[in-house]
PDB file of C-alpha atoms in Angstrom:
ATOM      1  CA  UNK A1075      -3.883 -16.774 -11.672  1.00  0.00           C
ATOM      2  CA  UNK A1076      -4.414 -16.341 -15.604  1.00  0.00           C
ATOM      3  CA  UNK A1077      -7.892 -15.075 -14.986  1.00  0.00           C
ATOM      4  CA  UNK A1078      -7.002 -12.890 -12.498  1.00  0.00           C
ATOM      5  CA  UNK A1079      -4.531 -10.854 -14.994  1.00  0.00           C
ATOM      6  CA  UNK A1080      -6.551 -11.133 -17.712  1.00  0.00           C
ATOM      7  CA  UNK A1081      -9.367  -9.250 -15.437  1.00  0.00           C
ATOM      8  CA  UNK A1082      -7.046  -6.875 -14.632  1.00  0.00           C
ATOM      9  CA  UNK A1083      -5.900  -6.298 -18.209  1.00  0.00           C
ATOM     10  CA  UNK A1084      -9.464  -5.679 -19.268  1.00  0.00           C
ATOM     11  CA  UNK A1085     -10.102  -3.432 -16.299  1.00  0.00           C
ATOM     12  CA  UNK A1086      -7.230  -1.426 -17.978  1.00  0.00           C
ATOM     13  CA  UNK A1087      -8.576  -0.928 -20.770  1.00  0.00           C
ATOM     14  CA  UNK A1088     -11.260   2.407 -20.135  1.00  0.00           C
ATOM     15  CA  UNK A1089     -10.544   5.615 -20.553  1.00  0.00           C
ATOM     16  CA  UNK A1090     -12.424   9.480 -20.758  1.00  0.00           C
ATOM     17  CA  UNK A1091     -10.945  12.671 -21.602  1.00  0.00           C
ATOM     18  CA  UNK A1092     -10.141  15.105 -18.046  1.00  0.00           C
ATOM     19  CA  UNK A1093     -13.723  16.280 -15.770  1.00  0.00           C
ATOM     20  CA  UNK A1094     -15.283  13.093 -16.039  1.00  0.00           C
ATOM     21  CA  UNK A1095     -18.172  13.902 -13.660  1.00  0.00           C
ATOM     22  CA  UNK A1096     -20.258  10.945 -11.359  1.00  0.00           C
ATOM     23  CA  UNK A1097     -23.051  10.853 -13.842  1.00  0.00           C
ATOM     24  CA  UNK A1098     -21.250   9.890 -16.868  1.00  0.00           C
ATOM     25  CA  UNK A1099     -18.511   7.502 -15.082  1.00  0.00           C
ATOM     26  CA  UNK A1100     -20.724   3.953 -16.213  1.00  0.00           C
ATOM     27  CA  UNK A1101     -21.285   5.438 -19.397  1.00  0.00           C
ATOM     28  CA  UNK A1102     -18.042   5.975 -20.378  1.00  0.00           C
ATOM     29  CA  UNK A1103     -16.541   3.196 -18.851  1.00  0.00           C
ATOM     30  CA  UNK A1104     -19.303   1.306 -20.954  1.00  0.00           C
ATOM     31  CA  UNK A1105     -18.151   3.306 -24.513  1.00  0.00           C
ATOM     32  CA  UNK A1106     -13.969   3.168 -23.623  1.00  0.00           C
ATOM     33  CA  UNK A1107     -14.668  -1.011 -23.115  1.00  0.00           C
ATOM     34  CA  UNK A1108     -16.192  -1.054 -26.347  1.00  0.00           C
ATOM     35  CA  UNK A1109     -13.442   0.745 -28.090  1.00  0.00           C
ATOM     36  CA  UNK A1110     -10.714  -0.363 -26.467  1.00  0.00           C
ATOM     37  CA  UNK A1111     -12.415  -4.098 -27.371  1.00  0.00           C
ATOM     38  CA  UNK A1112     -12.209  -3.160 -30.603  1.00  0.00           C
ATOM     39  CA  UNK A1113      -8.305  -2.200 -31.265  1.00  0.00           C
ATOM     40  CA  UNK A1114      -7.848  -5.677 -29.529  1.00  0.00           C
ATOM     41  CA  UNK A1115      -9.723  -7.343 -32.162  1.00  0.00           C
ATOM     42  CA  UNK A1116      -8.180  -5.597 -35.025  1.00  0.00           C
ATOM     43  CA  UNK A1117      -5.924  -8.032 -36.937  1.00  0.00           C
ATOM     44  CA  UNK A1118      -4.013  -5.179 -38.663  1.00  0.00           C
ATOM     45  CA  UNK A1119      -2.333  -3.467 -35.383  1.00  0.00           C
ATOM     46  CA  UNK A1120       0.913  -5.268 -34.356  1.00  0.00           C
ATOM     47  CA  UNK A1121       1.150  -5.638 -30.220  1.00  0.00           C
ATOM     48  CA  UNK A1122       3.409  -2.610 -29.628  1.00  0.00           C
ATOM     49  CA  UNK A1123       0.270  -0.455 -32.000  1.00  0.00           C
ATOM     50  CA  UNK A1124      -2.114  -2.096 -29.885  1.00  0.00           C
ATOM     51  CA  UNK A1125      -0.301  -1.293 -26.735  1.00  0.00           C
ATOM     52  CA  UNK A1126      -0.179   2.504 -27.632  1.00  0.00           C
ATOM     53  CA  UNK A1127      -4.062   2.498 -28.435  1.00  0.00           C
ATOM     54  CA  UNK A1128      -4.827   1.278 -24.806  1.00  0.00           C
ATOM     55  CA  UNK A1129      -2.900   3.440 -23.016  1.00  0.00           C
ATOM     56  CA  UNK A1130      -3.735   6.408 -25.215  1.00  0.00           C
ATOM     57  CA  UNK A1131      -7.639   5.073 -24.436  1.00  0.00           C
ATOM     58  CA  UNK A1132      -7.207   4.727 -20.767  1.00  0.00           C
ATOM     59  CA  UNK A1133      -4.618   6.924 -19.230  1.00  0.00           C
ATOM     60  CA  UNK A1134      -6.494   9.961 -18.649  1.00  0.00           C
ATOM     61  CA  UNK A1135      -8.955   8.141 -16.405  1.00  0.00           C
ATOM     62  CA  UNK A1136      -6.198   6.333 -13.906  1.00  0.00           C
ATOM     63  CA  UNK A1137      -4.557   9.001 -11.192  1.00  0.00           C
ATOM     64  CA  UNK A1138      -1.284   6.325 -11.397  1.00  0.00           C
ATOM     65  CA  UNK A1139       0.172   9.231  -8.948  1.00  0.00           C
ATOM     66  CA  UNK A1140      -2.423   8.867  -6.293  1.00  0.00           C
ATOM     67  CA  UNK A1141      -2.252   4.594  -7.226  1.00  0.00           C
ATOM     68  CA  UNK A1142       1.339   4.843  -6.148  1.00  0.00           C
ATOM     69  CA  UNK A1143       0.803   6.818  -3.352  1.00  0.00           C
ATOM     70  CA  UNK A1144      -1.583   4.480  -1.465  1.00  0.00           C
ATOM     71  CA  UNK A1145       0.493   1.717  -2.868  1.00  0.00           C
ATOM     72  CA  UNK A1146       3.700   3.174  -0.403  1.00  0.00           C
ATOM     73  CA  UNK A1147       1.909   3.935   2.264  1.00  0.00           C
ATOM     74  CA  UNK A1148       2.934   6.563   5.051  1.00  0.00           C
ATOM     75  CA  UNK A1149       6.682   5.503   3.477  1.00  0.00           C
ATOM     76  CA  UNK A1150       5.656   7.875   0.417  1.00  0.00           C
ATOM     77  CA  UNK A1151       5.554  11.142   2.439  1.00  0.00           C
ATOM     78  CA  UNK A1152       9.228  10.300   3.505  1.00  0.00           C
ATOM     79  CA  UNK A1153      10.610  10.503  -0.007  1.00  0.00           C
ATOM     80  CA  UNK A1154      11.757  14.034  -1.756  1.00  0.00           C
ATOM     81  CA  UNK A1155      10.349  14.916  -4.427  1.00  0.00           C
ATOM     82  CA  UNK A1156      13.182  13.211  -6.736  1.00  0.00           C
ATOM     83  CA  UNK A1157      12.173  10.048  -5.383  1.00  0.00           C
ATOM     84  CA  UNK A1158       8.239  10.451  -5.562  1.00  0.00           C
ATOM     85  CA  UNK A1159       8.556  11.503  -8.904  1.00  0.00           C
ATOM     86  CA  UNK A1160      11.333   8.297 -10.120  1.00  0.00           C
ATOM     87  CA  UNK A1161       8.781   6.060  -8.181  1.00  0.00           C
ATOM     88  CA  UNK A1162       5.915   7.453  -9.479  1.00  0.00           C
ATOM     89  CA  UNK A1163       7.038   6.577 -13.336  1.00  0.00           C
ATOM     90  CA  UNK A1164       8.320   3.366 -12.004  1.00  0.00           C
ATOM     91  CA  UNK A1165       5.226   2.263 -10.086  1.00  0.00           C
ATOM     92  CA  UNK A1166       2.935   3.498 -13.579  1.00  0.00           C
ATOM     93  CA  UNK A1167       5.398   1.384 -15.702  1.00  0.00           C
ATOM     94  CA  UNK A1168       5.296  -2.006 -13.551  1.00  0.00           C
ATOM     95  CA  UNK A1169       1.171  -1.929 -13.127  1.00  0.00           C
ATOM     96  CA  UNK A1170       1.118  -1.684 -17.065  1.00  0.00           C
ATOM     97  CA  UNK A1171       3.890  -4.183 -18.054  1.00  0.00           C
ATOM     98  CA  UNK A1172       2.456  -6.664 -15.900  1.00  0.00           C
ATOM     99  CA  UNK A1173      -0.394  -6.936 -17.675  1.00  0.00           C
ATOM    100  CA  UNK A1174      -0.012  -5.785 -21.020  1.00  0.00           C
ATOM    101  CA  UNK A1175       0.661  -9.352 -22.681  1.00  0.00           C
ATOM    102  CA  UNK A1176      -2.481 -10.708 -20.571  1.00  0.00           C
ATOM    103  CA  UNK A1177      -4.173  -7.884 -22.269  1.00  0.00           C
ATOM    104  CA  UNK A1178      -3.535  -8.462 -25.339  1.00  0.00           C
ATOM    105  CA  UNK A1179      -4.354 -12.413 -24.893  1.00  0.00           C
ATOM    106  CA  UNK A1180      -8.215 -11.036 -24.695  1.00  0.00           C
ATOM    107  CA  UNK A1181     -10.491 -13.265 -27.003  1.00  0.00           C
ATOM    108  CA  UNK A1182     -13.764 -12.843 -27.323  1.00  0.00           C
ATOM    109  CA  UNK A1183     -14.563 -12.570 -23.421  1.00  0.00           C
ATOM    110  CA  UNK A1184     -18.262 -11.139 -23.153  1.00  0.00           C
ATOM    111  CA  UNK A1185     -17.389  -7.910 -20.359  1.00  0.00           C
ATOM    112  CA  UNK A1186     -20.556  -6.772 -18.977  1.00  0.00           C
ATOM    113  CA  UNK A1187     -20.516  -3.104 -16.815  1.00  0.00           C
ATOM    114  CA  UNK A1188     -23.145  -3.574 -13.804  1.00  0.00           C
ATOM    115  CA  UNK A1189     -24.139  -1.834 -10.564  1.00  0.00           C
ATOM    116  CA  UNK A1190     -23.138   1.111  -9.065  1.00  0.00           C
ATOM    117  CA  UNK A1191     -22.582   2.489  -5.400  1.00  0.00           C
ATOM    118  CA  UNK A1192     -21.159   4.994  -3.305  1.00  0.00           C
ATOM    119  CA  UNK A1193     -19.610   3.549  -0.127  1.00  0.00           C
ATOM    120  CA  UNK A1194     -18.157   7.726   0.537  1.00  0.00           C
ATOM    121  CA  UNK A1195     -19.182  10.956  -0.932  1.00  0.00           C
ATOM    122  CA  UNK A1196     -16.742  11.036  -2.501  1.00  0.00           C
ATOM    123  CA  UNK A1197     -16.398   7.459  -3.584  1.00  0.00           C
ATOM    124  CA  UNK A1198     -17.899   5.684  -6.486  1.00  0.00           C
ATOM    125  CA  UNK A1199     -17.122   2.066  -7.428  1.00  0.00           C
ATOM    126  CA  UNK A1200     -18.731   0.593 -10.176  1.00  0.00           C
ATOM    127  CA  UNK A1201     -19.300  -3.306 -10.757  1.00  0.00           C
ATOM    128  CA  UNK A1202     -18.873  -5.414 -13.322  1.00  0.00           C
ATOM    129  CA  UNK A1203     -18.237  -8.773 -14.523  1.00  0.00           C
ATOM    130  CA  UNK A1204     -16.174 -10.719 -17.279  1.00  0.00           C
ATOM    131  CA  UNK A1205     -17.803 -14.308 -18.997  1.00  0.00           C
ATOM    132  CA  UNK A1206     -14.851 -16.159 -19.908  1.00  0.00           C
ATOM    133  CA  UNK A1207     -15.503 -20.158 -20.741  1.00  0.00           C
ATOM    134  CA  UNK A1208     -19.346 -19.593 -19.244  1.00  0.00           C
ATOM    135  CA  UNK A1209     -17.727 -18.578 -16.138  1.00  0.00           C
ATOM    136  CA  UNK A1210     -18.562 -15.437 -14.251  1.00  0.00           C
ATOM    137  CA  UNK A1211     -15.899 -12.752 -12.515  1.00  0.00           C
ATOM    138  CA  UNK A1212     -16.426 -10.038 -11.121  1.00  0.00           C
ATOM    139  CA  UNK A1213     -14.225  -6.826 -10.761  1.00  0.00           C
ATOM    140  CA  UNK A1214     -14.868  -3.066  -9.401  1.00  0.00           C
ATOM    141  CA  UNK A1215     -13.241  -0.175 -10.703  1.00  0.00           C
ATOM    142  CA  UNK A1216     -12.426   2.066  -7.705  1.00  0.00           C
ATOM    143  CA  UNK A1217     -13.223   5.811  -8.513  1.00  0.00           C
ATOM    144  CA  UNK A1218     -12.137   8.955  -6.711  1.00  0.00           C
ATOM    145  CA  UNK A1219     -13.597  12.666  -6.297  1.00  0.00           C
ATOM    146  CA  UNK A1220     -10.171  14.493  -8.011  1.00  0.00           C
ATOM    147  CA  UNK A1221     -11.777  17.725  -8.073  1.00  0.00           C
ATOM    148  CA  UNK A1222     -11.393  19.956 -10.678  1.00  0.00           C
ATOM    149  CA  UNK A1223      -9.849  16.617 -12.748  1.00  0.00           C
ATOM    150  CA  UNK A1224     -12.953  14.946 -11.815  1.00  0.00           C
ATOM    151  CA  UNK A1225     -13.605  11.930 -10.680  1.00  0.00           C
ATOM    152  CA  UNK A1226     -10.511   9.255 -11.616  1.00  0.00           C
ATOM    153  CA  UNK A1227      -9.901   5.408 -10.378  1.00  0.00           C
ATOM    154  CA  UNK A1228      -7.490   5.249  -7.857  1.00  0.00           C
ATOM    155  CA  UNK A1229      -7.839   1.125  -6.914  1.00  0.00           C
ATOM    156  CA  UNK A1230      -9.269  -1.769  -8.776  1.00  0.00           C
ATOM    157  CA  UNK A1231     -10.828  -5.152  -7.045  1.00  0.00           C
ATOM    158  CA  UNK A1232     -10.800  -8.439  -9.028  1.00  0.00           C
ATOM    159  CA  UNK A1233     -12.194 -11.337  -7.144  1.00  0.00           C
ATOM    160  CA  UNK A1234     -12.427  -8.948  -4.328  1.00  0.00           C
ATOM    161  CA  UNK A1235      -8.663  -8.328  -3.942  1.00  0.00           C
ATOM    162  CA  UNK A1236      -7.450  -5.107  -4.035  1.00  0.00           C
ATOM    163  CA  UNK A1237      -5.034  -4.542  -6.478  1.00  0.00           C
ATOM    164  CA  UNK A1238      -3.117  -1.811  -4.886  1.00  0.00           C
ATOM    165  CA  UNK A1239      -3.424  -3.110  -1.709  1.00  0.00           C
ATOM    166  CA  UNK A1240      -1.688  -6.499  -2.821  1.00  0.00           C
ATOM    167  CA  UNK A1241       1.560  -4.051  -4.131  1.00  0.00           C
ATOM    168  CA  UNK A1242       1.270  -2.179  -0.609  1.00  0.00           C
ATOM    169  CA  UNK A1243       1.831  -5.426   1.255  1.00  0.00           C
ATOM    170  CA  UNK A1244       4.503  -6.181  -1.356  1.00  0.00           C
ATOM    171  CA  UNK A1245       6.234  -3.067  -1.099  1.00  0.00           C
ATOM    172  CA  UNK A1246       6.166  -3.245   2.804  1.00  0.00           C
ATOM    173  CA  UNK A1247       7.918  -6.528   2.763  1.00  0.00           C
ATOM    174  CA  UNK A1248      10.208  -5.475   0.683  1.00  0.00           C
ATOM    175  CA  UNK A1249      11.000  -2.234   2.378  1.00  0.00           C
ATOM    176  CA  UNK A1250      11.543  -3.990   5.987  1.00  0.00           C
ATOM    177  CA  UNK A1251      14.737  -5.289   3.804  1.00  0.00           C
ATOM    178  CA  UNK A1252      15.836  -2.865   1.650  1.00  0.00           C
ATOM    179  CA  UNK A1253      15.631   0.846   0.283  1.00  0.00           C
ATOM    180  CA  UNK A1254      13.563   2.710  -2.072  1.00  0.00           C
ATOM    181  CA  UNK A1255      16.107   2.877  -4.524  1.00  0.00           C
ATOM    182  CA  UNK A1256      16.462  -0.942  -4.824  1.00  0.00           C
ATOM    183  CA  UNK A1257      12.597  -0.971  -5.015  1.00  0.00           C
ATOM    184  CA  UNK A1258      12.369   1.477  -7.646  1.00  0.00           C
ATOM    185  CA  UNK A1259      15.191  -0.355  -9.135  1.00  0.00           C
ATOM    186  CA  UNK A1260      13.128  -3.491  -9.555  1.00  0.00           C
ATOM    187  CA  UNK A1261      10.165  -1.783 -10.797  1.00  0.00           C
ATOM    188  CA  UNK A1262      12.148  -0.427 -13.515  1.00  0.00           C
ATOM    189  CA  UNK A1263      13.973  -3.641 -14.539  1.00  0.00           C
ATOM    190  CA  UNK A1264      11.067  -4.565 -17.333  1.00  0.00           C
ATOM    191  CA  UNK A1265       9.818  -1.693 -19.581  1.00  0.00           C
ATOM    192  CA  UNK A1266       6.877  -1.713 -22.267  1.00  0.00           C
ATOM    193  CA  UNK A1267       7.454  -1.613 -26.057  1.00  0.00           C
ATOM    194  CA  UNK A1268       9.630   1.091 -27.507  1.00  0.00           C
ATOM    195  CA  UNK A1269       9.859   2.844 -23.532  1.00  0.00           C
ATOM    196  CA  UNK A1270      12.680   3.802 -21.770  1.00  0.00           C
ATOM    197  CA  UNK A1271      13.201   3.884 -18.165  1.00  0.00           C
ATOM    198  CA  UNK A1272      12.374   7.528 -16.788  1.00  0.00           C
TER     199      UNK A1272
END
C-alpha cells in the first residue's frame, strides 16, 4: 500500500488561489505540481517547513468541508453545528497526517497531468499518472462547481478507489458501534507538526 499513499501524498500537493474557473483547473494543477515538487526537493527546508509549504500551496483548492461531508454521509446532517464544525477540523487533520510523511518520502517520481472530462456539468475530473520504478499509476483529482469559490476538489481516485469513499465505509462501520464523539476522538488522536487539536 506504499504506492498508494505516496499517490495520494502527491495528489496533495496542488493548489490555486479562490475562483479557480474550468479552463484554468489543468493548468494550475500542472504549475502547483511543479512548485510544490520543488519545496520537496529543497535540501534546506526541515519536514515541519516543508509541511507548511504544502499546505500553504494546496489548501485553497481542497473544500475539506464538503470532503467531510460526503465522507459522513446522511449521518452529517444529524450533527449540530458544534459537532460539524469539531469534525470538520478533525476529518481535515486525519486526511493530511496520514499522508504527510509519505509525502515527504517523494523522490524523483516523474508526475505527469493527462486527460480531462466532465462526467456532470458541474463535474470535472482530471487524469493523471505517477512513474515510480518505470511503473505507471494513475490517479484523478475529483473537482466540483463551488460557485462563486469556483471550482474546488471534493474526492480523489488512486488506482480507481475513491478516497473519500474508503473513509465513508470506515466511518459507517465505525458508527454502527459507537458515537461521533469517539470518532472524532480518534481522528484527533495524531496531529501534524507544531498543531494542536481544534
Amino acid at each position: 500500500m506504499k504506492i498508494f499513499k505516496i499517490l495520494l501524498g502527491v495528489i496533495l500537493i496542488i493548489s490555486n488561489i479562490f475562483g479557480i474557473s474550468e479552463s484554468e483547473i489543468k493548468q494550475e494543477v500542472t504549475k502547483r505540481t511543479n512548485d510544490a515538487i520543488t519545496v520537496l526537493k529543497n535540501p534546506n527546508l526541515d519536514d515541519t517547513t516543508k509541511s507548511k509549504e504544502l499546505f500553504a500551496i494546496f489548501d485553497p483548492l481542497f473544500d475539506y468541508k464538503q470532503m467531510a461531508k460526503i465522507s459522513l454521509g446522511k449521518r452529517y446532517n444529524s450533527l449540530n453545528a458544534d459537532e460539524q464544525r469539531r469534525f470538520d477540523a478533525a476529518f481535515e487533520q486525519k486526511l493530511k497526517n496520514s499522508y504527510i510523511d509519505k509525502l515527504l518520502s517523494y523522490t524523483n517520481q516523474e508526475i505527469t497531468i493527462k486527460d480531462a472530462s466532465k462526467p456532470q456539468p458541474n463535474r470535472y475530473w482530471l487524469a493523471s499518472e505517477l512513474i515510480s520504478d518505470s511503473k505507471p499509476y494513475e490517479f484523478v483529482y475529483k473537482f466540483y462547481d463551488a460557485k462563486e469559490r469556483g471550482w474546488l476538489i471534493y474526492d480523489l481516485d488512486i488506482l480507481g478507489v475513491s478516497i473519500i469513499q474508503t473513509y465513508r465505509s470506515q466511518f459507517a462501520d465505525m458508527l454502527d458501534n459507537t458515537d461521533v464523539e469517539t470518532l472524532i476522538t480518534k481522528l484527533n488522536q495524531t496531529n501534524l507538526p507544531n498543531q494542536e487539536v481544534k
